[in-house]
């Protein structure tokens, strides 16, 4: 009981009440220790509110397509921003979080969590829970999340995701091999672990894989008899699930031989197939011709075991691309490109908030080049060890724009694409609520631009409002962030000059704006700022920060 000696009576009561509440809500599932030492990046949000700042000198523009996004900063702060800008807009999330091996791969409050830490798994679960809760809100109803993991936390991760996404929304634990075989000195137990997992959950049960493109030869489709209906393969017509008392007889019209069995088709359907020459009369059991052109899906279903993907080639590539880069164990580029190819459509938006060296972004650009897609990505990474500035950004920059190989000097053509670079920053959460609203309204322009996808500022000399457009003509984002109405007439005049869709974000101390000034302006949508942002942050704080104020 010594660990409770320093608790006050009120703290003990609060602890008991929390435990009673948790136990009353839990049946079968995962129970772990509450945070003894709260995560500092989360606690900080009680005093400061995350925003974004564009680092324009790192922006990349090669065409008129939509922008990809790279956010440098702690992913907890980035996810809060994205909950405002991209709520229910993300098609696919892929993350490669710390595996919590105890081998200096997981940092919690600026300290590595080692194997001897009694709260090692609880720290990891608390760390992941908050981020996955925020991530869930970003997914579309038919969205999916893929999480790389190994045996150290795979079982816990599944139970945690059951809690957050729902057990019914579990898709699969995908297995892939990082080695082709057992090499080196044999371990004591004579078994070498060569695989990792990708845990997959959908949000609303509607997600389906795109599947894998069919290979006519590999999938057994041939046309040895020059059938005018094209390539075919043998397929069973016998059913193993229909009761024996429902068996019936079919007859080979050429030989008169009869076959009695339980069939997967009705008698009428089989008679029609016989007339059309679709039945192969084998000696023991007839089969059918299954035609390639009649397959229900253009692609074939994929297996949950994906074979071997070599990370060494990606390591070599990174060293050639960025010679001084220091990054261990990058995910294989081939693995990520395969995941993108079988799970995304050509216009999907993909988020990776443990972006590391940027493999996900690279894979998306490669897949777009290969199939003509216009997928976009949002990458979030902190800058520990300069990973954002010295590895992730240079990698994306070079694969977009092209680069010279280190050894040969040969120029490799870029894959194309655009990138907007942001850093997380903060606004003080003042005890004076009005002042907080004023501060946040003045600094939220870049968040709103990210929300609307319009980054081209078309007025640059006004201190009270900003107007932005995008590559599509006649779409505008107009932000009036001044707490006074001294320049409102000028703002209205500028808005009236715009032809097309106009989203207006107007400063207000409440959640509404008096629309009378804009009633005569067509194609106009008006929203108060910063109410929705502040309300969102306070709801997140209430859920994640002990003793937070939600007034």
XYZ file of C-alpha atoms in Angstrom:
551
model
C 0.000 0.000 0.000
C 3.036 2.247 0.217
C 2.456 3.663 -3.267
C -0.801 5.253 -2.045
C 0.690 6.825 1.108
C 1.112 10.228 -0.520
C -2.422 10.350 -1.945
C -4.882 12.743 -0.359
C -8.323 11.543 0.669
C -9.841 13.309 -2.330
C -7.349 11.675 -4.734
C -8.079 8.227 -3.302
C -11.824 8.762 -3.659
C -11.356 9.966 -7.239
C -9.220 6.895 -8.028
C -11.825 4.502 -6.574
C -14.653 6.213 -8.423
C -12.738 6.007 -11.704
C -11.992 2.322 -11.175
C -15.623 1.576 -10.300
C -16.773 3.357 -13.440
C -14.258 1.513 -15.635
C -15.155 -1.876 -14.161
C -18.884 -1.242 -14.579
C -18.360 -0.547 -18.291
C -15.964 -3.397 -19.042
C -16.870 -6.993 -19.732
C -14.454 -9.080 -21.760
C -11.570 -7.007 -23.056
C -8.381 -5.247 -22.126
C -7.798 -3.583 -18.759
C -4.569 -1.751 -18.028
C -3.196 0.680 -15.469
C -4.183 4.321 -15.781
C -1.341 6.740 -16.386
C 0.735 7.302 -13.265
C 2.747 9.942 -15.092
C 0.611 11.691 -17.740
C 2.058 12.127 -21.206
C 3.545 15.606 -21.318
C 2.587 16.448 -24.914
C -1.025 15.795 -23.912
C -0.848 17.767 -20.666
C 0.671 20.706 -22.553
C -2.580 21.052 -24.500
C -4.306 22.345 -21.362
C -2.145 25.470 -21.613
C -1.551 25.822 -25.331
C -3.591 25.049 -28.413
C -1.998 23.473 -31.502
C -2.034 25.289 -34.838
C -0.072 24.971 -38.085
C 2.540 27.215 -39.657
C 3.424 26.844 -43.308
C 7.151 26.607 -44.088
C 6.776 28.031 -47.581
C 10.432 27.621 -48.571
C 9.944 23.842 -48.354
C 6.812 23.745 -50.500
C 7.144 21.841 -53.788
C 5.084 22.561 -56.898
C 5.443 20.557 -60.113
C 1.904 20.482 -61.541
C -1.666 21.689 -61.025
C -2.861 18.655 -59.055
C -3.854 18.788 -55.399
C -1.175 19.122 -52.744
C 0.289 16.423 -50.547
C 0.953 17.446 -46.951
C 3.904 16.958 -44.605
C 3.445 18.069 -40.986
C 6.490 18.305 -38.725
C 5.580 17.994 -35.050
C 4.268 15.617 -32.420
C 1.530 13.515 -33.953
C -0.797 14.064 -30.993
C -0.856 17.780 -31.783
C -1.102 17.135 -35.537
C -4.049 14.777 -35.017
C -5.909 17.445 -33.067
C -5.467 19.880 -35.958
C -6.562 17.222 -38.454
C -9.688 16.532 -36.400
C -10.721 20.054 -37.392
C -9.437 20.068 -40.965
C -10.079 16.463 -42.035
C -12.816 14.955 -39.883
C -14.248 11.945 -41.785
C -12.223 12.820 -44.907
C -9.501 10.149 -44.797
C -9.875 6.962 -46.862
C -6.917 4.997 -45.516
C -4.659 5.333 -42.486
C -1.382 3.443 -42.258
C 0.905 3.770 -39.244
C 4.111 2.135 -38.083
C 4.152 2.999 -34.352
C 6.847 2.025 -31.835
C 6.810 -1.736 -31.291
C 7.666 -1.361 -27.580
C 10.361 -4.013 -27.693
C 12.190 -2.529 -24.705
C 15.178 -1.937 -26.973
C 15.107 1.879 -27.125
C 12.327 2.091 -29.696
C 9.597 3.743 -27.599
C 10.039 7.148 -25.950
C 7.532 8.250 -23.326
C 7.998 11.693 -21.749
C 11.484 12.033 -23.263
C 12.696 8.719 -21.813
C 13.108 5.335 -23.432
C 10.813 2.695 -21.943
C 12.923 -0.372 -21.156
C 11.984 -4.004 -20.548
C 12.234 -3.669 -16.780
C 9.620 -0.905 -16.592
C 6.638 -2.393 -14.738
C 4.277 -0.043 -16.570
C 5.858 -0.621 -19.973
C 2.753 -2.049 -21.645
C 0.386 0.349 -19.878
C 2.395 3.354 -21.093
C 2.284 2.068 -24.641
C -1.467 1.387 -24.478
C -2.221 4.844 -23.052
C 0.015 6.390 -25.717
C -1.709 4.486 -28.526
C -5.269 4.786 -27.236
C -5.351 8.578 -27.384
C -3.941 8.668 -30.899
C -6.190 5.920 -32.242
C -9.262 7.632 -30.784
C -8.333 10.794 -32.685
C -7.499 8.792 -35.809
C -10.884 7.064 -35.833
C -12.643 10.429 -36.165
C -10.675 11.153 -39.346
C -11.767 8.049 -41.253
C -14.677 7.985 -43.643
C -17.415 5.456 -42.858
C -15.868 3.073 -45.390
C -12.319 3.918 -44.269
C -9.681 1.503 -42.999
C -6.668 1.669 -40.695
C -3.567 -0.498 -41.068
C -1.147 -0.723 -38.130
C 2.263 -2.367 -38.373
C 3.294 -4.288 -35.260
C 5.255 -7.318 -34.095
C 4.734 -9.950 -31.401
C 5.553 -7.643 -28.463
C 2.232 -5.754 -28.613
C 0.190 -7.466 -31.331
C -2.241 -9.163 -28.931
C -2.719 -5.972 -26.899
C -3.168 -3.938 -30.056
C -5.979 -6.179 -31.276
C -7.849 -5.821 -27.983
C -7.276 -2.057 -27.961
C -8.614 -1.764 -31.509
C -11.596 -3.933 -30.556
C -12.361 -1.317 -27.911
C -11.916 1.703 -30.186
C -13.163 0.473 -33.574
C -15.345 -2.425 -32.432
C -14.577 -6.134 -32.653
C -17.034 -6.465 -35.557
C -14.856 -4.090 -37.575
C -11.756 -6.296 -37.362
C -10.595 -7.289 -40.852
C -7.430 -9.348 -40.496
C -3.976 -9.689 -39.002
C -1.920 -9.619 -42.192
C 1.402 -11.466 -41.969
C 4.481 -10.582 -43.997
C 7.994 -11.993 -43.842
C 11.036 -9.800 -43.360
C 13.418 -12.697 -44.071
C 13.322 -15.529 -46.585
C 14.655 -18.043 -44.079
C 16.445 -18.704 -40.814
C 19.995 -17.394 -41.139
C 22.883 -16.892 -38.746
C 23.500 -18.550 -35.388
C 20.450 -20.593 -34.318
C 18.673 -19.330 -31.164
C 18.403 -21.519 -28.078
C 14.839 -22.567 -28.878
C 15.770 -23.295 -32.529
C 13.036 -21.071 -33.968
C 13.677 -17.791 -35.777
C 10.959 -15.135 -35.960
C 10.846 -13.904 -39.555
C 7.463 -12.185 -39.716
C 5.590 -9.048 -38.656
C 1.923 -8.104 -38.715
C -0.272 -5.429 -40.220
C -3.418 -5.200 -38.098
C -6.403 -4.032 -40.159
C -9.678 -2.531 -38.888
C -12.434 -0.741 -40.755
C -14.499 2.059 -39.273
C -18.016 1.234 -40.409
C -17.764 -2.271 -41.809
C -17.971 -1.072 -45.426
C -14.337 -1.297 -46.498
C -13.295 -3.763 -49.190
C -9.833 -4.353 -50.604
C -9.334 -3.422 -54.232
C -7.824 -6.862 -54.686
C -4.968 -8.007 -56.868
C -4.932 -7.839 -60.640
C -5.493 -11.221 -62.229
C -2.677 -12.961 -64.064
C -4.329 -15.188 -66.657
C -1.633 -17.867 -66.698
C -0.837 -17.894 -62.982
C -4.527 -18.085 -62.093
C -5.001 -21.138 -64.298
C -6.980 -19.572 -67.148
C -6.213 -21.156 -70.539
C -8.069 -21.928 -73.742
C -6.761 -25.264 -75.015
C -9.966 -25.980 -76.998
C -10.210 -22.490 -78.550
C -13.512 -21.853 -76.836
C -14.971 -18.646 -78.391
C -15.881 -17.475 -74.894
C -12.185 -17.074 -74.114
C -9.807 -18.412 -71.433
C -11.303 -20.714 -68.776
C -10.275 -22.900 -65.880
C -11.754 -25.957 -64.202
C -13.987 -25.339 -61.204
C -16.011 -27.632 -58.935
C -19.780 -27.964 -59.234
C -20.175 -30.400 -56.339
C -21.410 -28.920 -53.049
C -20.206 -30.138 -49.656
C -22.786 -28.156 -47.683
C -26.084 -29.277 -49.254
C -27.765 -32.240 -47.450
C -27.508 -35.628 -49.178
C -31.283 -35.948 -49.455
C -31.200 -33.072 -51.964
C -28.942 -34.904 -54.410
C -30.072 -35.319 -58.012
C -28.786 -36.815 -61.252
C -27.274 -35.172 -64.322
C -26.432 -36.977 -67.572
C -23.562 -36.630 -70.039
C -25.406 -36.149 -73.375
C -22.502 -37.665 -75.340
C -22.144 -40.947 -73.413
C -25.386 -41.223 -71.449
C -23.382 -41.716 -68.253
C -25.245 -40.530 -65.161
C -23.777 -38.677 -62.173
C -25.721 -38.378 -58.920
C -24.511 -35.970 -56.231
C -25.224 -32.810 -54.274
C -24.570 -29.974 -56.690
C -23.801 -26.303 -56.125
C -26.354 -25.318 -58.779
C -30.043 -26.039 -59.268
C -31.154 -28.725 -61.728
C -32.450 -26.117 -64.193
C -29.201 -24.152 -64.052
C -27.087 -27.266 -64.591
C -29.252 -28.367 -67.545
C -28.671 -24.966 -69.130
C -24.904 -25.221 -68.483
C -24.913 -28.679 -70.114
C -26.682 -27.317 -73.196
C -24.148 -24.456 -73.434
C -21.180 -26.834 -73.253
C -19.931 -25.519 -69.944
C -19.634 -28.907 -68.190
C -16.440 -30.962 -68.305
C -17.404 -34.635 -68.062
C -14.626 -36.132 -65.955
C -14.557 -39.873 -65.217
C -15.442 -39.583 -61.551
C -16.878 -36.095 -61.043
C -17.979 -33.470 -63.582
C -16.618 -29.945 -63.323
C -17.436 -26.648 -64.983
C -15.646 -24.241 -67.225
C -15.160 -20.996 -65.269
C -14.565 -18.181 -67.761
C -12.233 -15.289 -67.112
C -14.556 -12.801 -68.803
C -17.429 -13.760 -66.495
C -15.610 -13.294 -63.204
C -17.676 -11.108 -60.872
C -14.689 -8.948 -59.864
C -12.023 -7.567 -62.170
C -9.447 -8.273 -59.479
C -8.986 -11.380 -57.356
C -9.148 -11.604 -53.578
C -5.855 -11.366 -51.708
C -4.464 -13.692 -49.071
C -3.690 -12.631 -45.499
C -0.103 -13.885 -45.862
C 1.909 -11.647 -48.145
C 5.243 -13.415 -48.487
C 8.708 -11.895 -48.242
C 9.479 -8.183 -48.518
C 13.127 -7.205 -48.221
C 13.833 -4.095 -46.153
C 17.511 -4.124 -47.140
C 16.790 -2.752 -50.597
C 15.018 0.249 -49.047
C 17.925 0.799 -46.641
C 20.367 0.774 -49.571
C 18.093 3.117 -51.516
C 17.960 5.622 -48.632
C 21.743 5.607 -48.272
C 22.091 6.286 -51.976
C 19.410 8.970 -51.904
C 20.479 10.668 -48.658
C 24.059 9.539 -47.871
C 24.207 11.081 -44.394
C 20.756 9.911 -43.310
C 20.558 7.844 -40.150
C 17.411 5.773 -40.021
C 17.233 2.135 -38.970
C 14.745 -0.448 -40.214
C 12.661 1.489 -42.747
C 9.584 -0.356 -43.957
C 10.186 -2.030 -47.339
C 9.056 0.255 -50.153
C 7.755 -2.794 -52.028
C 5.570 -3.769 -49.038
C 4.042 -0.312 -48.796
C 3.445 -0.064 -52.541
C 1.707 -3.451 -52.516
C -0.476 -2.345 -49.585
C -1.405 0.848 -51.443
C -2.140 -1.025 -54.669
C -4.526 -3.574 -53.099
C -6.317 -1.273 -50.643
C -6.767 2.142 -52.279
C -8.567 3.574 -55.267
C -6.792 6.037 -57.541
C -8.209 9.150 -55.847
C -7.887 8.132 -52.175
C -6.452 10.293 -49.395
C -4.004 8.396 -47.175
C -2.718 9.456 -43.748
C 0.425 8.233 -41.973
C 0.985 9.910 -38.608
C 4.113 7.888 -37.745
C 5.718 8.765 -41.071
C 9.370 8.225 -40.100
C 11.508 8.162 -43.225
C 8.517 8.806 -45.503
C 8.130 5.352 -47.064
C 4.330 5.680 -47.225
C 4.501 8.933 -49.196
C 7.141 7.494 -51.513
C 5.040 4.364 -52.136
C 1.974 6.459 -52.992
C 3.946 8.523 -55.516
C 5.321 5.319 -57.068
C 1.869 3.768 -57.327
C 0.414 6.945 -58.852
C 3.139 6.864 -61.487
C 2.472 3.206 -62.187
C -1.315 3.302 -62.580
C -1.991 6.984 -63.371
C -3.625 7.614 -60.012
C -4.053 10.877 -58.151
C -3.809 9.588 -54.595
C -2.722 12.144 -52.014
C -0.995 11.731 -48.685
C -0.724 13.476 -45.350
C 2.450 12.575 -43.463
C 3.066 13.539 -39.831
C 6.377 13.022 -38.081
C 8.262 14.579 -35.216
C 11.823 15.748 -35.689
C 13.603 13.517 -33.180
C 17.076 12.943 -34.530
C 16.186 15.394 -37.329
C 14.109 12.664 -38.987
C 11.664 15.176 -40.500
C 14.180 17.714 -41.818
C 17.081 15.418 -42.725
C 15.368 12.230 -43.917
C 11.619 12.405 -44.547
C 11.472 15.766 -46.324
C 14.637 15.296 -48.455
C 13.412 11.862 -49.508
C 9.997 13.123 -50.638
C 11.583 16.163 -52.282
C 14.005 14.066 -54.328
C 11.535 11.418 -55.445
C 9.165 14.197 -56.566
C 11.762 16.349 -58.333
C 14.363 13.761 -59.332
C 17.914 13.203 -58.105
C 21.396 12.047 -59.059
C 22.582 8.672 -57.815
C 25.424 8.909 -55.326
C 27.809 6.462 -57.004
C 27.126 6.746 -60.725
C 25.833 10.299 -60.877
C 23.005 9.031 -63.102
C 19.922 11.247 -62.951
C 16.726 9.554 -61.823
C 13.612 11.254 -63.121
C 11.198 12.521 -60.478
C 7.763 11.024 -59.941
C 6.045 14.425 -59.885
C 3.554 15.786 -57.387
C 3.187 18.715 -55.000
C 3.924 19.168 -51.312
C 2.934 21.682 -48.642
C 5.175 21.675 -45.562
C 3.771 22.626 -42.155
C 5.096 22.719 -38.604
C 2.943 22.490 -35.526
C 2.915 25.609 -33.379
C 0.811 26.833 -30.462
C -1.477 29.574 -29.220
C -1.654 30.253 -25.493
C -4.818 28.972 -23.877
C -5.426 32.035 -21.733
C -7.659 32.017 -18.662
C -9.372 34.894 -20.394
C -11.586 33.006 -22.866
C -12.139 36.071 -25.027
C -8.405 36.607 -25.392
C -7.935 32.932 -26.287
C -10.517 33.276 -29.053
C -8.814 36.392 -30.391
C -5.405 34.693 -30.323
C -6.659 31.553 -32.033
C -8.610 33.423 -34.725
C -5.491 35.364 -35.725
C -3.434 32.173 -36.089
C -5.824 29.658 -37.644
C -5.590 30.759 -41.297
C -3.268 27.956 -42.337
C -5.494 25.378 -40.642
C -8.475 26.705 -42.600
C -6.463 26.618 -45.836
C -5.630 22.981 -45.131
C -9.304 22.292 -44.409
C -10.454 23.800 -47.715
C -7.417 22.857 -49.816
C -6.895 26.438 -50.973
C -3.434 27.859 -50.406
C -2.915 30.577 -53.026
C -3.291 33.936 -51.265
C -4.703 36.527 -53.624
C -4.632 39.544 -51.286
C -1.406 40.256 -49.450
C -1.641 43.790 -48.082
C -4.434 43.559 -45.546
C -3.905 42.958 -41.823
C -7.512 42.057 -41.000
C -8.463 39.428 -43.579
C -7.034 37.015 -46.113
C -8.455 35.488 -49.288
C -7.163 32.248 -50.813
C -7.909 30.258 -53.961
C -6.778 26.900 -55.307
C -5.895 25.464 -58.689
C -9.583 25.108 -59.542
C -10.991 28.421 -60.693
C -13.831 30.100 -58.871
C -13.288 28.560 -55.415
C -12.259 30.843 -52.570
C -11.585 30.791 -48.844
C -12.101 34.177 -47.207
C -10.968 34.647 -43.600
C -11.824 37.709 -41.519
C -9.872 37.286 -38.282
C -9.975 40.757 -36.755
C -11.898 41.040 -33.474
C -13.173 44.484 -34.513
C -15.415 45.290 -37.452
C -13.377 48.296 -38.565
C -12.453 46.734 -41.918
C -15.574 44.636 -42.502
C -16.914 46.891 -45.276
C -13.693 46.482 -47.218
C -13.845 42.698 -46.678
C -17.425 42.533 -47.983
C -16.450 44.596 -51.035
C -13.591 42.204 -51.854
C -15.815 39.145 -51.412
C -18.429 40.632 -53.748
C -15.812 40.808 -56.499
C -15.308 37.031 -56.434
C -17.228 34.877 -58.912
C -17.773 31.333 -57.697
C -17.969 29.344 -54.482
C -16.926 31.337 -51.404
C -16.366 29.878 -47.929
C -16.278 32.713 -45.388
C -14.715 32.282 -41.942
C -15.627 35.242 -39.768
C -14.400 36.074 -36.269
C -17.095 35.806 -33.606
C -17.099 35.353 -29.847
C -19.992 32.883 -30.250
C -20.780 29.983 -32.542
C -22.721 32.093 -35.023
C -22.245 35.032 -37.384
C -24.766 37.690 -38.329
C -25.221 36.889 -42.022
C -27.051 40.028 -43.103
C -23.905 41.527 -44.627
C -23.517 38.515 -46.939
C -27.138 37.743 -47.797
C -26.887 39.235 -51.265
C -23.679 37.417 -52.189
C -24.339 34.157 -54.143
C -22.595 30.802 -53.522
C -21.523 31.824 -50.024
C -21.115 29.669 -46.927
C -20.405 31.398 -43.601
C -18.786 29.877 -40.485
C -17.769 31.449 -37.195
C -14.164 31.215 -36.063
C -12.648 30.106 -33.830
C -15.616 28.481 -32.046
C -15.492 25.052 -33.722
C -11.734 24.765 -33.231
C -11.840 25.776 -29.576
C -14.835 23.561 -28.844
C -13.078 20.587 -30.461
C -9.880 21.124 -28.465
C -11.807 21.387 -25.223
C -13.675 18.155 -25.900
C -10.390 16.375 -26.620
C -8.851 17.840 -23.450
C -11.803 16.684 -21.366
C -11.360 13.143 -22.689
C -7.585 12.985 -22.363
C -6.423 15.391 -19.652
C -7.207 14.787 -15.993
C -8.891 17.781 -14.408
C -9.266 19.697 -17.663
C -11.710 22.597 -17.791
C -14.392 22.345 -20.446
C -16.091 25.681 -19.784
